[in-house]
Amino acid sequence: MVWIIGANGMLGSQLCSTLSENKIDFVGTDRNVDITDFDSLKDFSGGKKITAIVNCAAYTAVDNAERDIELAQKLNADGPRNIARLAKIMGVPLIHISTDYVFDGSSTSPIGEDEPIKPLGVYGKTKAGGEKAVQEETEDFYILRTAWLYGFNGKNFVYTMIRAMNSRESVKVVSDQRGTPTNCATLARVILKIIQIRSESQLTDRKIPNGIYHVTDEGETTWFDFTNEIKKQADKKGLLTNEKCVVNPCATEDYPTPAKRPAYSVLSKKKIQQTLGIALPTWEESLSAFINSPLFDKARIQ
Ligand SMILES: NC(=O)c1ccc[n+]([C@@H]2O[C@H](COP(=O)([O-])OP(=O)(O)OC[C@H]3O[C@@H](n4cnc5c(N)ncnc54)[C@H](OP(=O)(O)O)[C@@H]3O)[C@@H](O)[C@H]2O)c1
């Protein structure tokens, strides 16, 4: 049985659906089993036949983290340490989710797993602390760094922009940050694949080396161009009630936020694709799958 921690979150809930569709036995916990409390994690695991742990829980409010440092540290670094420590005691692999925000955005080409990290803000620093804690506590880990996530169950850029375009005459979107929008379903399928290969490994002898892997959709864009693509696809699907809304570009400095964002956070996915023998979809294909899915929550764009 797979244990999904943070199962009510945007990625966690997608992962529950993906495992359930693929008939993988799992159990999900969220705030009911507090990751900052080792004993509560340990008590929950007792008597259950857990074969792998996936940690999707985190403090993800990037701007709030700048003033909520202690809680961000607890959830993003101390919690993962507790989970990794327990995974080691239980003798099971830990799949832990991390972020492109561990990098400072100064690269100009897709960032490899081994490039030095240099987080810009509290969120990135505490997530980097979580990566370090996981590696210190257990050898059997997979740290999956992802970026620009959106999913059916959660506040995210796609819902926010469709809602904004439907209610305003114009929207301003930053055009000088590059990255890759990523559908949670892409990441959930990669996690599923790792779980499947690991569970069959005794029969197949196929191994996935432990380590850090970058997992996003393919391609790259800016928030501004992403918004234009959202507009085009939402319009095609009949989700735009105000086609006249104008999307204007702006610079990061015109849209100040408490936390600094990396200017370039395109991650190289060569390692995960070669290791698992998979091809990741482009961000445009994944956006189309999201917008055209029956699970797209129209209530979130009202
Ligand atoms: N969203 C992105 O764009 C993005 C980009 C890169 C990487 N990531 C990483 O991807 C992972 C999943 O992100 P997400 O957007 O799906 O996050 P999310 O929606 O914020 O989900 C996190 C879940 O953890 C729960 N949680 C909070 N405190 C907890 C505690 N003490 N014990 C147990 N659970 C607790 C949250 O509950 P509450 O909602 O009640 O607080 C929430 O259900 C995270 O590791 C994040 O850092 C996200």
GROMACS .gro file of C-alpha atoms and ligand atoms in nm:
model
  350
    1MET     CA    1   0.000   0.000   0.000
    2VAL     CA    2   0.130   0.347  -0.099
    3TRP     CA    3   0.105   0.624   0.162
    4ILE     CA    4   0.029   0.967   0.009
    5ILE     CA    5   0.106   1.249   0.250
    6GLY     CA    6  -0.061   1.582   0.167
    7ALA     CA    7  -0.338   1.389  -0.011
    8ASN     CA    8  -0.590   1.677  -0.003
    9GLY     CA    9  -0.359   1.924  -0.180
   10MET     CA   10  -0.351   2.001  -0.552
   11LEU     CA   11  -0.090   1.739  -0.645
   12GLY     CA   12  -0.188   1.493  -0.369
   13SER     CA   13  -0.550   1.477  -0.482
   14GLN     CA   14  -0.444   1.424  -0.846
   15LEU     CA   15  -0.213   1.145  -0.733
   16CYS     CA   16  -0.498   0.977  -0.541
   17SER     CA   17  -0.706   0.977  -0.863
   18THR     CA   18  -0.416   0.849  -1.077
   19LEU     CA   19  -0.336   0.561  -0.837
   20SER     CA   20  -0.701   0.473  -0.799
   21GLU     CA   21  -0.753   0.466  -1.181
   22ASN     CA   22  -0.454   0.231  -1.203
   23LYS     CA   23  -0.581   0.005  -0.923
   24ILE     CA   24  -0.289   0.079  -0.694
   25ASP     CA   25  -0.374   0.036  -0.328
   26PHE     CA   26  -0.309   0.356  -0.133
   27VAL     CA   27  -0.390   0.547   0.182
   28GLY     CA   28  -0.393   0.926   0.202
   29THR     CA   29  -0.332   1.157   0.496
   30ASP     CA   30  -0.317   1.533   0.522
   31ARG     CA   31  -0.333   1.764   0.826
   32ASN     CA   32  -0.493   1.477   1.024
   33VAL     CA   33  -0.141   1.325   1.044
   34ASP     CA   34   0.087   1.622   1.110
   35ILE     CA   35   0.423   1.585   0.932
   36THR     CA   36   0.589   1.808   1.192
   37ASP     CA   37   0.515   1.546   1.459
   38PHE     CA   38   0.728   1.232   1.416
   39ASP     CA   39   0.523   1.031   1.667
   40SER     CA   40   0.196   1.097   1.490
   41LEU     CA   41   0.352   0.981   1.159
   42LYS     CA   42   0.491   0.672   1.330
   43ASP     CA   43   0.161   0.591   1.505
   44PHE     CA   44  -0.027   0.618   1.175
   45SER     CA   45   0.214   0.384   0.996
   46GLY     CA   46   0.185   0.117   1.265
   47GLY     CA   47   0.017  -0.207   1.155
   48LYS     CA   48  -0.017  -0.097   0.790
   49LYS     CA   49   0.155  -0.272   0.500
   50ILE     CA   50   0.307   0.041   0.350
   51THR     CA   51   0.540  -0.020   0.054
   52ALA     CA   52   0.624   0.339  -0.049
   53ILE     CA   53   0.567   0.693   0.078
   54VAL     CA   54   0.499   0.998  -0.140
   55ASN     CA   55   0.529   1.335   0.030
   56CYS     CA   56   0.315   1.604  -0.138
   57ALA     CA   57   0.262   1.807   0.181
   58ALA     CA   58   0.436   2.144   0.201
   59TYR     CA   59   0.405   2.511   0.283
   60THR     CA   60   0.340   2.642  -0.069
   61ALA     CA   61   0.234   3.007  -0.019
   62VAL     CA   62   0.553   3.153  -0.166
   63ASP     CA   63   0.490   3.517  -0.070
   64ASN     CA   64   0.350   3.447   0.277
   65ALA     CA   65   0.658   3.238   0.353
   66GLU     CA   66   0.866   3.558   0.359
   67ARG     CA   67   0.704   3.648   0.693
   68ASP     CA   68   0.598   3.302   0.808
   69ILE     CA   69   0.954   3.168   0.816
   70GLU     CA   70   0.917   2.937   1.114
   71LEU     CA   71   0.612   2.752   0.978
   72ALA     CA   72   0.765   2.728   0.629
   73GLN     CA   73   1.079   2.575   0.784
   74LYS     CA   74   0.871   2.329   0.986
   75LEU     CA   75   0.661   2.211   0.691
   76ASN     CA   76   0.922   2.221   0.414
   77ALA     CA   77   1.232   2.101   0.599
   78ASP     CA   78   1.154   1.950   0.943
   79GLY     CA   79   0.847   1.759   0.817
   80PRO     CA   80   1.037   1.594   0.529
   81ARG     CA   81   1.313   1.502   0.778
   82ASN     CA   82   1.055   1.322   0.995
   83ILE     CA   83   0.907   1.143   0.695
   84ALA     CA   84   1.249   1.037   0.561
   85ARG     CA   85   1.355   0.913   0.905
   86LEU     CA   86   1.041   0.703   0.927
   87ALA     CA   87   1.078   0.575   0.569
   88LYS     CA   88   1.427   0.451   0.661
   89ILE     CA   89   1.299   0.274   0.974
   90MET     CA   90   1.016   0.119   0.771
   91GLY     CA   91   1.256   0.018   0.492
   92VAL     CA   92   1.044   0.178   0.217
   93PRO     CA   93   1.128   0.426  -0.063
   94LEU     CA   94   1.035   0.792  -0.021
   95ILE     CA   95   0.926   1.003  -0.318
   96HIS     CA   96   0.956   1.366  -0.208
   97ILE     CA   97   0.840   1.665  -0.414
   98SER     CA   98   1.060   1.972  -0.447
   99THR     CA   99   1.074   2.281  -0.663
  100ASP     CA  100   1.250   2.490  -0.928
  101TYR     CA  101   1.266   2.765  -0.661
  102VAL     CA  102   1.582   2.603  -0.522
  103PHE     CA  103   1.757   2.772  -0.819
  104ASP     CA  104   1.821   3.146  -0.854
  105GLY     CA  105   1.708   3.171  -1.215
  106SER     CA  106   2.038   3.290  -1.358
  107SER     CA  107   2.069   2.998  -1.606
  108THR     CA  108   1.998   3.049  -1.972
  109SER     CA  109   1.949   2.684  -2.074
  110PRO     CA  110   1.750   2.396  -1.918
  111ILE     CA  111   1.880   2.332  -1.566
  112GLY     CA  112   2.025   1.988  -1.485
  113GLU     CA  113   1.985   1.808  -1.152
  114ASP     CA  114   2.351   1.857  -1.058
  115GLU     CA  115   2.364   2.232  -1.105
  116PRO     CA  116   2.430   2.424  -0.782
  117ILE     CA  117   2.125   2.540  -0.595
  118LYS     CA  118   2.088   2.900  -0.477
  119PRO     CA  119   1.734   2.978  -0.359
  120LEU     CA  120   1.620   3.340  -0.364
  121GLY     CA  121   1.354   3.339  -0.092
  122VAL     CA  122   1.226   3.165   0.220
  123TYR     CA  123   1.012   2.914   0.030
  124GLY     CA  124   1.305   2.804  -0.189
  125LYS     CA  125   1.547   2.799   0.104
  126THR     CA  126   1.318   2.585   0.319
  127LYS     CA  127   1.248   2.349   0.027
  128ALA     CA  128   1.624   2.319  -0.026
  129GLY     CA  129   1.644   2.235   0.347
  130GLY     CA  130   1.387   1.961   0.288
  131GLU     CA  131   1.594   1.813   0.004
  132LYS     CA  132   1.901   1.807   0.229
  133ALA     CA  133   1.711   1.654   0.522
  134VAL     CA  134   1.570   1.375   0.303
  135GLN     CA  135   1.918   1.290   0.172
  136GLU     CA  136   2.063   1.289   0.523
  137GLU     CA  137   1.799   1.060   0.670
  138THR     CA  138   1.756   0.791   0.405
  139GLU     CA  139   1.933   0.647   0.101
  140ASP     CA  140   1.618   0.515  -0.066
  141PHE     CA  141   1.475   0.846  -0.191
  142TYR     CA  142   1.357   1.007  -0.513
  143ILE     CA  143   1.341   1.386  -0.497
  144LEU     CA  144   1.127   1.512  -0.786
  145ARG     CA  145   1.170   1.883  -0.856
  146THR     CA  146   0.877   2.029  -1.043
  147ALA     CA  147   0.755   2.378  -1.142
  148TRP     CA  148   0.456   2.597  -1.233
  149LEU     CA  149   0.203   2.331  -1.127
  150TYR     CA  150  -0.170   2.344  -1.189
  151GLY     CA  151  -0.436   2.084  -1.117
  152PHE     CA  152  -0.810   2.033  -1.092
  153ASN     CA  153  -0.832   2.067  -0.716
  154GLY     CA  154  -0.653   2.381  -0.612
  155LYS     CA  155  -0.603   2.751  -0.663
  156ASN     CA  156  -0.387   2.785  -0.970
  157PHE     CA  157  -0.283   3.012  -1.254
  158VAL     CA  158  -0.512   2.858  -1.518
  159TYR     CA  159  -0.833   2.899  -1.317
  160THR     CA  160  -0.721   3.242  -1.191
  161MET     CA  161  -0.648   3.379  -1.538
  162ILE     CA  162  -0.971   3.251  -1.698
  163ARG     CA  163  -1.164   3.404  -1.407
  164ALA     CA  164  -0.972   3.732  -1.444
  165MET     CA  165  -1.020   3.746  -1.823
  166ASN     CA  166  -1.394   3.686  -1.778
  167SER     CA  167  -1.432   3.971  -1.532
  168ARG     CA  168  -1.191   4.241  -1.655
  169GLU     CA  169  -1.125   4.446  -1.965
  170SER     CA  170  -0.753   4.377  -1.950
  171VAL     CA  171  -0.501   4.176  -1.750
  172LYS     CA  172  -0.128   4.241  -1.706
  173VAL     CA  173   0.103   3.941  -1.696
  174VAL     CA  174   0.480   3.921  -1.649
  175SER     CA  175   0.667   3.844  -1.969
  176ASP     CA  176   1.024   3.821  -1.841
  177GLN     CA  177   1.008   3.499  -1.636
  178ARG     CA  178   1.059   3.176  -1.830
  179GLY     CA  179   0.954   2.831  -1.714
  180THR     CA  180   0.733   2.535  -1.795
  181PRO     CA  181   0.368   2.513  -1.689
  182THR     CA  182   0.304   2.162  -1.560
  183ASN     CA  183  -0.019   1.970  -1.528
  184CYS     CA  184  -0.026   1.774  -1.199
  185ALA     CA  185  -0.141   1.475  -1.406
  186THR     CA  186   0.202   1.460  -1.577
  187LEU     CA  187   0.383   1.446  -1.244
  188ALA     CA  188   0.132   1.197  -1.101
  189ARG     CA  189   0.195   0.963  -1.398
  190VAL     CA  190   0.571   0.979  -1.336
  191ILE     CA  191   0.518   0.899  -0.966
  192LEU     CA  192   0.291   0.609  -1.067
  193LYS     CA  193   0.560   0.475  -1.301
  194ILE     CA  194   0.826   0.489  -1.027
  195ILE     CA  195   0.592   0.307  -0.788
  196GLN     CA  196   0.509   0.041  -1.049
  197ILE     CA  197   0.872  -0.022  -1.143
  198ARG     CA  198   0.972  -0.040  -0.777
  199SER     CA  199   0.694  -0.282  -0.689
  200GLU     CA  200   0.781  -0.512  -0.981
  201SER     CA  201   1.157  -0.485  -0.933
  202GLN     CA  202   1.194  -0.822  -0.763
  203LEU     CA  203   1.046  -0.993  -1.068
  204THR     CA  204   1.195  -0.772  -1.339
  205ASP     CA  205   1.528  -0.682  -1.179
  206ARG     CA  206   1.473  -0.327  -1.311
  207LYS     CA  207   1.620  -0.059  -1.086
  208ILE     CA  208   1.565   0.315  -1.069
  209PRO     CA  209   1.873   0.482  -0.921
  210ASN     CA  210   1.793   0.689  -0.614
  211GLY     CA  211   1.853   1.061  -0.650
  212ILE     CA  212   1.714   1.391  -0.768
  213TYR     CA  213   1.505   1.410  -1.086
  214HIS     CA  214   1.348   1.704  -1.268
  215VAL     CA  215   0.987   1.649  -1.377
  216THR     CA  216   0.775   1.906  -1.560
  217ASP     CA  217   0.591   1.916  -1.888
  218GLU     CA  218   0.806   1.977  -2.197
  219GLY     CA  219   0.886   2.309  -2.363
  220GLU     CA  220   0.916   2.656  -2.217
  221THR     CA  221   0.725   2.981  -2.213
  222THR     CA  222   0.658   3.297  -2.013
  223TRP     CA  223   0.359   3.368  -1.787
  224PHE     CA  224   0.243   3.615  -2.054
  225ASP     CA  225   0.256   3.362  -2.340
  226PHE     CA  226   0.104   3.096  -2.114
  227THR     CA  227  -0.188   3.333  -2.052
  228ASN     CA  228  -0.238   3.387  -2.426
  229GLU     CA  229  -0.246   3.009  -2.479
  230ILE     CA  230  -0.493   2.971  -2.190
  231LYS     CA  231  -0.707   3.241  -2.354
  232LYS     CA  232  -0.697   3.065  -2.693
  233GLN     CA  233  -0.778   2.719  -2.555
  234ALA     CA  234  -1.044   2.844  -2.310
  235ASP     CA  235  -1.212   3.037  -2.591
  236LYS     CA  236  -1.215   2.728  -2.814
  237LYS     CA  237  -1.377   2.533  -2.532
  238GLY     CA  238  -1.641   2.804  -2.478
  239LEU     CA  239  -1.513   2.898  -2.133
  240LEU     CA  240  -1.448   3.266  -2.214
  241THR     CA  241  -1.747   3.488  -2.157
  242ASN     CA  242  -1.548   3.804  -2.232
  243GLU     CA  243  -1.337   3.739  -2.545
  244LYS     CA  244  -1.252   4.110  -2.561
  245CYS     CA  245  -1.027   4.103  -2.255
  246VAL     CA  246  -0.680   4.223  -2.358
  247VAL     CA  247  -0.371   4.048  -2.223
  248ASN     CA  248  -0.084   4.295  -2.175
  249PRO     CA  249   0.277   4.208  -2.097
  250CYS     CA  250   0.459   4.365  -1.803
  251ALA     CA  251   0.801   4.334  -1.641
  252THR     CA  252   0.863   4.163  -1.307
  253GLU     CA  253   0.966   4.499  -1.162
  254ASP     CA  254   0.621   4.639  -1.248
  255TYR     CA  255   0.455   4.364  -1.046
  256PRO     CA  256   0.640   4.360  -0.713
  257THR     CA  257   0.583   4.060  -0.486
  258PRO     CA  258   0.723   3.992  -0.135
  259ALA     CA  259   0.920   3.690  -0.266
  260LYS     CA  260   1.165   3.718  -0.556
  261ARG     CA  261   1.098   3.469  -0.837
  262PRO     CA  262   1.366   3.304  -1.053
  263ALA     CA  263   1.377   3.468  -1.398
  264TYR     CA  264   1.457   3.138  -1.569
  265SER     CA  265   1.343   2.807  -1.425
  266VAL     CA  266   1.322   2.566  -1.717
  267LEU     CA  267   1.432   2.226  -1.588
  268SER     CA  268   1.604   1.964  -1.803
  269LYS     CA  269   1.403   1.640  -1.803
  270LYS     CA  270   1.656   1.424  -1.986
  271LYS     CA  271   1.740   1.218  -1.677
  272ILE     CA  272   1.384   1.117  -1.583
  273GLN     CA  273   1.289   1.042  -1.946
  274GLN     CA  274   1.596   0.826  -2.003
  275THR     CA  275   1.566   0.648  -1.669
  276LEU     CA  276   1.198   0.561  -1.700
  277GLY     CA  277   1.192   0.529  -2.081
  278ILE     CA  278   0.908   0.779  -2.115
  279ALA     CA  279   0.831   1.089  -2.322
  280LEU     CA  280   0.676   1.380  -2.137
  281PRO     CA  281   0.397   1.578  -2.307
  282THR     CA  282   0.441   1.942  -2.411
  283TRP     CA  283   0.291   2.206  -2.183
  284GLU     CA  284   0.043   2.299  -2.460
  285GLU     CA  285  -0.081   1.937  -2.488
  286SER     CA  286  -0.115   1.912  -2.110
  287LEU     CA  287  -0.304   2.241  -2.092
  288SER     CA  288  -0.544   2.113  -2.355
  289ALA     CA  289  -0.598   1.790  -2.159
  290PHE     CA  290  -0.674   2.001  -1.849
  291ILE     CA  291  -0.914   2.245  -2.014
  292ASN     CA  292  -1.098   1.972  -2.204
  293SER     CA  293  -1.128   1.731  -1.912
  294PRO     CA  294  -1.468   1.665  -1.752
  295LEU     CA  295  -1.288   1.724  -1.421
  296PHE     CA  296  -1.219   2.089  -1.509
  297ASP     CA  297  -1.399   2.275  -1.231
  298LYS     CA  298  -1.610   2.548  -1.393
  299ALA     CA  299  -1.711   2.682  -1.051
  300ARG     CA  300  -1.351   2.802  -1.007
  301ILE     CA  301  -1.366   3.034  -1.308
  302GLN     CA  302  -1.688   3.215  -1.208
  303LIG     N1  303   0.209   2.457  -0.674
  303LIG     C1  304   0.318   2.477  -0.747
  303LIG     O1  305   0.320   2.556  -0.845
  303LIG     C2  306   0.445   2.401  -0.717
  303LIG     C3  307   0.561   2.426  -0.795
  303LIG     C4  308   0.677   2.354  -0.766
  303LIG     C5  309   0.679   2.261  -0.665
  303LIG     N2  310   0.567   2.240  -0.590
  303LIG     C6  311   0.574   2.140  -0.483
  303LIG     O2  312   0.479   2.039  -0.514
  303LIG     C7  313   0.427   1.982  -0.393
  303LIG     C8  314   0.276   1.983  -0.397
  303LIG     O3  315   0.232   2.118  -0.410
  303LIG     P1  316   0.077   2.156  -0.409
  303LIG     O4  317   0.065   2.282  -0.486
  303LIG     O5  318  -0.005   2.036  -0.445
  303LIG     O6  319   0.056   2.191  -0.255
  303LIG     P2  320  -0.078   2.217  -0.174
  303LIG     O7  321  -0.196   2.219  -0.265
  303LIG     O8  322  -0.052   2.338  -0.089
  303LIG     O9  323  -0.089   2.088  -0.082
  303LIG     C9  324  -0.016   2.069   0.035
  303LIG    C10  325  -0.101   1.991   0.131
  303LIG    O10  326  -0.027   1.971   0.255
  303LIG    C11  327  -0.117   1.995   0.362
  303LIG     N3  328  -0.049   2.024   0.487
  303LIG    C12  329  -0.020   2.145   0.540
  303LIG     N4  330   0.036   2.132   0.660
  303LIG    C13  331   0.044   1.999   0.687
  303LIG    C14  332   0.093   1.923   0.796
  303LIG     N5  333   0.149   1.982   0.904
  303LIG     N6  334   0.085   1.788   0.790
  303LIG    C15  335   0.030   1.728   0.682
  303LIG     N7  336  -0.018   1.795   0.575
  303LIG    C16  337  -0.010   1.930   0.577
  303LIG    C17  338  -0.198   2.113   0.312
  303LIG    O11  339  -0.312   2.139   0.390
  303LIG     P3  340  -0.372   2.290   0.391
  303LIG    O12  341  -0.412   2.321   0.251
  303LIG    O13  342  -0.486   2.280   0.486
  303LIG    O14  343  -0.262   2.380   0.439
  303LIG    C18  344  -0.229   2.068   0.170
  303LIG    O15  345  -0.342   1.983   0.165
  303LIG    C19  346   0.490   2.063  -0.280
  303LIG    O16  347   0.603   1.996  -0.233
  303LIG    C20  348   0.533   2.193  -0.346
  303LIG    O17  349   0.641   2.254  -0.278
  303LIG    C21  350   0.450   2.307  -0.613
   0.00000   0.00000   0.00000
